[in-house]
CSV table of C-alpha atoms in Angstrom, one decimal:
chain,number,residue,atom,x,y,z
A,124,GLY,CA,66.1,79.0,91.3
A,125,ALA,CA,68.2,80.3,94.1
A,126,GLY,CA,68.1,84.0,94.9
A,127,VAL,CA,70.8,86.3,96.0
A,128,SER,CA,72.5,85.1,99.2
A,129,GLN,CA,74.5,87.0,101.7
A,130,SER,CA,76.6,86.0,104.6
A,131,PRO,CA,76.8,86.5,107.5
A,132,SER,CA,73.2,87.4,108.2
A,133,ASN,CA,74.3,89.3,111.3
A,134,LYS,CA,77.7,90.6,112.4
A,135,VAL,CA,78.6,92.2,115.6
A,136,THR,CA,82.1,93.7,115.8
A,137,GLU,CA,84.1,96.1,117.9
A,138,LYS,CA,85.1,99.5,116.7
A,139,GLY,CA,88.4,99.4,114.9
A,140,LYS,CA,88.1,95.8,113.6
A,141,ASP,CA,87.8,94.9,110.0
A,142,VAL,CA,84.8,93.0,108.6
A,143,GLU,CA,84.1,91.2,105.4
A,144,LEU,CA,80.6,90.7,104.0
A,145,ARG,CA,79.9,88.3,101.2
A,146,CYS,CA,77.4,88.2,98.4
A,147,ASP,CA,76.5,85.4,96.0
A,148,PRO,CA,74.5,86.7,93.1
A,149,ILE,CA,71.9,84.8,91.1
A,150,SER,CA,73.7,82.5,88.7
A,151,GLY,CA,74.2,84.2,85.3
A,152,HIS,CA,73.6,87.7,86.6
A,153,THR,CA,76.4,90.0,85.3
A,154,ALA,CA,75.6,93.1,87.3
A,155,LEU,CA,76.1,93.2,91.1
A,156,TYR,CA,75.3,96.1,93.5
A,157,TRP,CA,76.0,96.9,97.1
A,158,TYR,CA,73.8,99.2,99.1
A,159,ARG,CA,73.6,100.3,102.7
A,160,GLN,CA,70.5,101.0,104.7
A,161,SER,CA,70.7,102.8,108.0
A,162,LEU,CA,67.8,102.8,110.4
A,163,GLY,CA,65.1,105.0,109.1
A,164,GLN,CA,67.0,105.9,106.0
A,165,GLY,CA,66.7,104.9,102.4
A,166,LEU,CA,69.0,102.7,100.5
A,167,GLU,CA,72.4,104.3,99.9
A,168,PHE,CA,74.3,103.1,96.8
A,169,LEU,CA,77.9,101.9,97.5
A,170,ILE,CA,79.4,100.2,94.5
A,171,TYR,CA,78.4,98.5,91.3
A,172,PHE,CA,80.1,95.8,89.2
A,173,GLN,CA,79.2,95.0,85.6
A,174,GLY,CA,80.9,92.1,83.9
A,175,ASN,CA,84.6,92.7,83.5
A,176,SER,CA,84.3,96.5,83.5
A,177,ALA,CA,85.9,98.6,86.1
A,178,PRO,CA,83.5,99.0,89.1
A,179,ASP,CA,81.6,102.2,89.8
A,180,LYS,CA,82.9,103.0,93.3
A,181,SER,CA,81.3,106.5,93.4
A,182,GLY,CA,79.1,105.6,96.4
A,183,LEU,CA,81.8,104.3,98.8
A,184,PRO,CA,81.7,106.7,101.8
A,185,SER,CA,85.4,106.5,102.6
A,186,ASP,CA,88.6,104.7,101.8
A,187,ARG,CA,87.9,102.3,104.6
A,188,PHE,CA,85.4,100.6,102.3
A,189,SER,CA,86.4,98.4,99.4
A,190,ALA,CA,84.9,95.6,97.4
A,191,GLU,CA,85.9,93.0,94.9
A,192,ARG,CA,84.2,90.6,92.7
A,193,THR,CA,86.1,87.4,91.9
A,194,GLY,CA,85.5,85.5,88.7
A,195,GLY,CA,82.5,87.7,87.8
A,196,SER,CA,80.4,86.0,90.5
A,197,VAL,CA,80.9,86.2,94.3
A,198,SER,CA,81.6,89.7,95.8
A,199,THR,CA,83.1,90.7,99.1
A,200,LEU,CA,82.6,94.1,100.7
A,201,THR,CA,85.4,94.9,103.2
A,202,ILE,CA,85.1,97.6,105.8
A,203,GLN,CA,88.4,98.4,107.6
A,204,ARG,CA,88.7,99.9,111.0
A,205,THR,CA,85.0,99.9,111.5
A,206,GLN,CA,83.3,102.9,113.2
A,207,GLN,CA,79.9,103.0,115.0
A,208,GLU,CA,78.4,104.9,112.1
A,209,ASP,CA,79.1,101.9,109.9
A,210,SER,CA,76.3,100.1,111.7
A,211,ALA,CA,73.6,99.4,109.1
A,212,VAL,CA,72.1,96.7,106.9
A,213,TYR,CA,74.3,96.0,103.9
A,214,LEU,CA,72.3,94.8,100.9
A,215,CYS,CA,73.5,93.2,97.8
A,216,ALA,CA,71.5,93.0,94.6
A,217,SER,CA,72.1,91.5,91.2
A,218,SER,CA,70.6,91.8,87.8
A,219,LEU,CA,70.8,89.9,84.5
A,220,GLY,CA,72.2,92.9,82.8
A,221,SER,CA,72.7,96.5,83.5
A,222,LEU,CA,69.3,97.5,82.5
A,223,GLU,CA,67.4,94.7,84.1
A,224,THR,CA,65.5,94.4,87.4
A,225,GLN,CA,67.6,94.2,90.5
A,226,TYR,CA,66.9,91.4,92.9
A,227,PHE,CA,68.0,91.9,96.5
A,228,GLY,CA,69.6,89.5,99.0
A,229,PRO,CA,68.4,89.3,102.6
A,230,GLY,CA,71.1,91.6,103.8
A,231,THR,CA,73.8,91.5,106.5
A,232,ARG,CA,73.0,93.4,109.6
A,233,LEU,CA,76.2,95.0,110.9
A,234,LEU,CA,76.5,96.3,114.4
A,235,VAL,CA,79.7,98.1,115.5
A,236,LEU,CA,80.0,98.4,119.2
B,1228,GLN,CA,66.3,119.0,95.9
B,1229,LYS,CA,67.1,115.5,96.8
B,1230,GLU,CA,67.4,113.1,93.9
B,1231,VAL,CA,64.4,111.0,94.9
B,1232,GLU,CA,61.9,112.3,97.5
B,1233,GLN,CA,59.1,110.6,99.2
B,1234,ASN,CA,56.8,111.5,102.1
B,1235,SER,CA,57.9,109.3,104.9
B,1236,GLY,CA,54.4,108.9,106.2
B,1237,PRO,CA,53.0,106.9,107.9
B,1238,LEU,CA,50.1,106.8,105.4
B,1239,SER,CA,47.1,105.1,107.0
B,1240,VAL,CA,44.2,103.8,105.0
B,1241,PRO,CA,41.3,101.4,105.9
B,1242,GLU,CA,41.1,98.0,104.3
B,1243,GLY,CA,39.6,98.2,100.9
B,1244,ALA,CA,40.5,101.8,100.2
B,1245,ILE,CA,42.9,103.1,97.6
B,1246,ALA,CA,46.4,103.9,98.9
B,1247,SER,CA,48.3,106.6,96.9
B,1248,LEU,CA,52.1,106.8,97.2
B,1249,ASN,CA,54.0,109.6,95.6
B,1250,CYS,CA,57.5,110.3,94.6
B,1251,THR,CA,59.3,113.2,93.0
B,1252,TYR,CA,62.7,113.2,91.3
B,1253,SER,CA,65.5,115.5,90.2
B,1254,ASP,CA,67.3,115.9,86.9
B,1255,ARG,CA,70.0,113.6,88.3
B,1256,VAL,CA,67.7,110.7,88.0
B,1257,SER,CA,67.0,109.0,84.7
B,1258,GLN,CA,63.6,108.1,83.2
B,1259,SER,CA,63.4,104.5,84.6
B,1260,PHE,CA,61.5,104.1,87.8
B,1261,PHE,CA,60.8,101.3,90.2
B,1262,TRP,CA,58.6,100.7,93.2
B,1263,TYR,CA,59.9,98.3,95.8
B,1264,ARG,CA,58.0,97.0,98.8
B,1265,GLN,CA,60.0,96.3,102.0
B,1266,TYR,CA,58.5,94.6,105.0
B,1267,SER,CA,60.1,95.3,108.3
B,1268,GLY,CA,63.3,93.4,108.7
B,1269,LYS,CA,63.2,92.1,105.1
B,1270,SER,CA,64.9,93.2,101.9
B,1271,PRO,CA,63.2,95.1,99.2
B,1272,GLU,CA,61.2,93.3,96.6
B,1273,LEU,CA,60.2,94.7,93.2
B,1274,ILE,CA,56.5,95.5,92.7
B,1275,MET,CA,56.5,97.4,89.5
B,1276,SER,CA,58.8,99.2,87.0
B,1277,ILE,CA,57.7,102.0,84.7
B,1278,TYR,CA,59.7,103.7,81.9
B,1279,SER,CA,57.1,105.6,79.8
B,1280,ASN,CA,54.7,108.5,80.6
B,1281,GLY,CA,51.3,107.4,81.6
B,1282,ASP,CA,49.9,104.5,83.6
B,1283,LYS,CA,50.9,100.9,84.0
B,1284,GLU,CA,48.6,98.5,85.7
B,1285,ASP,CA,49.4,95.1,87.3
B,1286,GLY,CA,46.6,93.6,89.4
B,1287,ARG,CA,45.8,95.9,92.2
B,1288,PHE,CA,48.8,98.1,91.5
B,1289,THR,CA,49.0,101.0,89.1
B,1290,ALA,CA,52.2,103.0,88.6
B,1291,GLN,CA,51.9,106.5,87.1
B,1292,LEU,CA,54.8,108.5,85.5
B,1293,ASN,CA,54.7,112.1,84.6
B,1294,LYS,CA,58.1,113.1,83.2
B,1295,ALA,CA,57.1,116.8,82.7
B,1296,SER,CA,56.3,117.1,86.4
B,1297,GLN,CA,59.1,114.7,87.4
B,1298,TYR,CA,56.5,112.8,89.4
B,1299,VAL,CA,55.9,109.1,89.8
B,1300,SER,CA,53.2,107.4,91.9
B,1301,LEU,CA,51.9,104.1,93.0
B,1302,LEU,CA,48.2,103.4,93.6
B,1303,ILE,CA,47.1,100.3,95.5
B,1304,ARG,CA,43.5,99.5,95.0
B,1305,ASP,CA,41.5,97.4,97.5
B,1306,SER,CA,44.2,97.8,100.1
B,1307,GLN,CA,44.8,94.8,102.4
B,1308,PRO,CA,46.5,94.6,105.8
B,1309,SER,CA,49.2,92.5,104.1
B,1310,ASP,CA,50.1,95.6,102.0
B,1311,SER,CA,51.3,97.3,105.2
B,1312,ALA,CA,55.0,97.9,104.5
B,1313,THR,CA,57.5,100.6,103.5
B,1314,TYR,CA,57.3,101.4,99.8
B,1315,LEU,CA,60.5,102.6,98.2
B,1316,CYS,CA,60.6,104.6,95.0
B,1317,ALA,CA,63.8,104.3,93.0
B,1318,GLY,CA,65.1,105.7,89.8
B,1319,LYS,CA,68.2,105.0,87.8
B,1320,GLY,CA,70.9,107.6,88.4
B,1321,VAL,CA,72.4,109.3,85.4
B,1322,GLN,CA,75.9,109.8,86.8
B,1323,ALA,CA,76.1,106.5,88.8
B,1324,GLY,CA,75.5,104.3,85.8
B,1325,THR,CA,72.6,102.1,86.3
B,1326,ALA,CA,72.7,102.0,90.1
B,1327,LEU,CA,69.3,102.8,91.6
B,1328,ILE,CA,68.8,105.9,93.7
B,1329,PHE,CA,66.2,105.3,96.4
B,1330,GLY,CA,63.9,107.5,98.2
B,1331,LYS,CA,63.7,107.1,102.0
B,1332,GLY,CA,60.4,105.3,101.6
B,1333,THR,CA,56.8,105.8,102.6
B,1334,THR,CA,55.4,103.6,105.4
B,1335,LEU,CA,51.9,102.4,104.6
B,1336,SER,CA,49.6,101.0,107.3
B,1337,VAL,CA,46.3,99.3,106.2
B,1338,SER,CA,43.9,98.8,109.1
B,1339,SER,CA,41.3,96.0,109.1
């Protein structure tokens, strides 16, 4: 079946602009995660959605970052007033349940000029 | 101590050798561990998960978990050039629910 998909695959923006990144999880997966990976760094947890529960936002680096998940499926990560340090690969993962294996999408490569 | 620590490498082994990748973790990481492989420019893919003390084998891969020492490792037998990648160790965070906490990864290079 289809895996996790993300769009756009690449995004170049100017400092100060807002960007929206999209994630389509695997059908039926109730848990959805956003991570960020900067060059030479490990994966940094951003936010986690599980079903209808309130999301765990403990990893969001600043209030410029927000995410929502509509209808328990598609999720959008929004970065307002982008800064150069926001440049990274943003990865989305989903899992069947909160204790199950996470499957990653191909990522969105964000470059803030 | 960082929550999940790995030696960044690079770890270089000849083809056919055993590659040993190591990871240590803090008390802020729970007892479920995962090894992901990430090729350059690609997203991580799961290789193995391990939850109990001891060894778990899957083909050429063996994961080892030692909870007393807070240590988890991945052994790759008969290493192949196609195994060349960055290997990420991850554990489930206690405070962050079930979100995975990743190490920075160890780069493995297998020479033919």
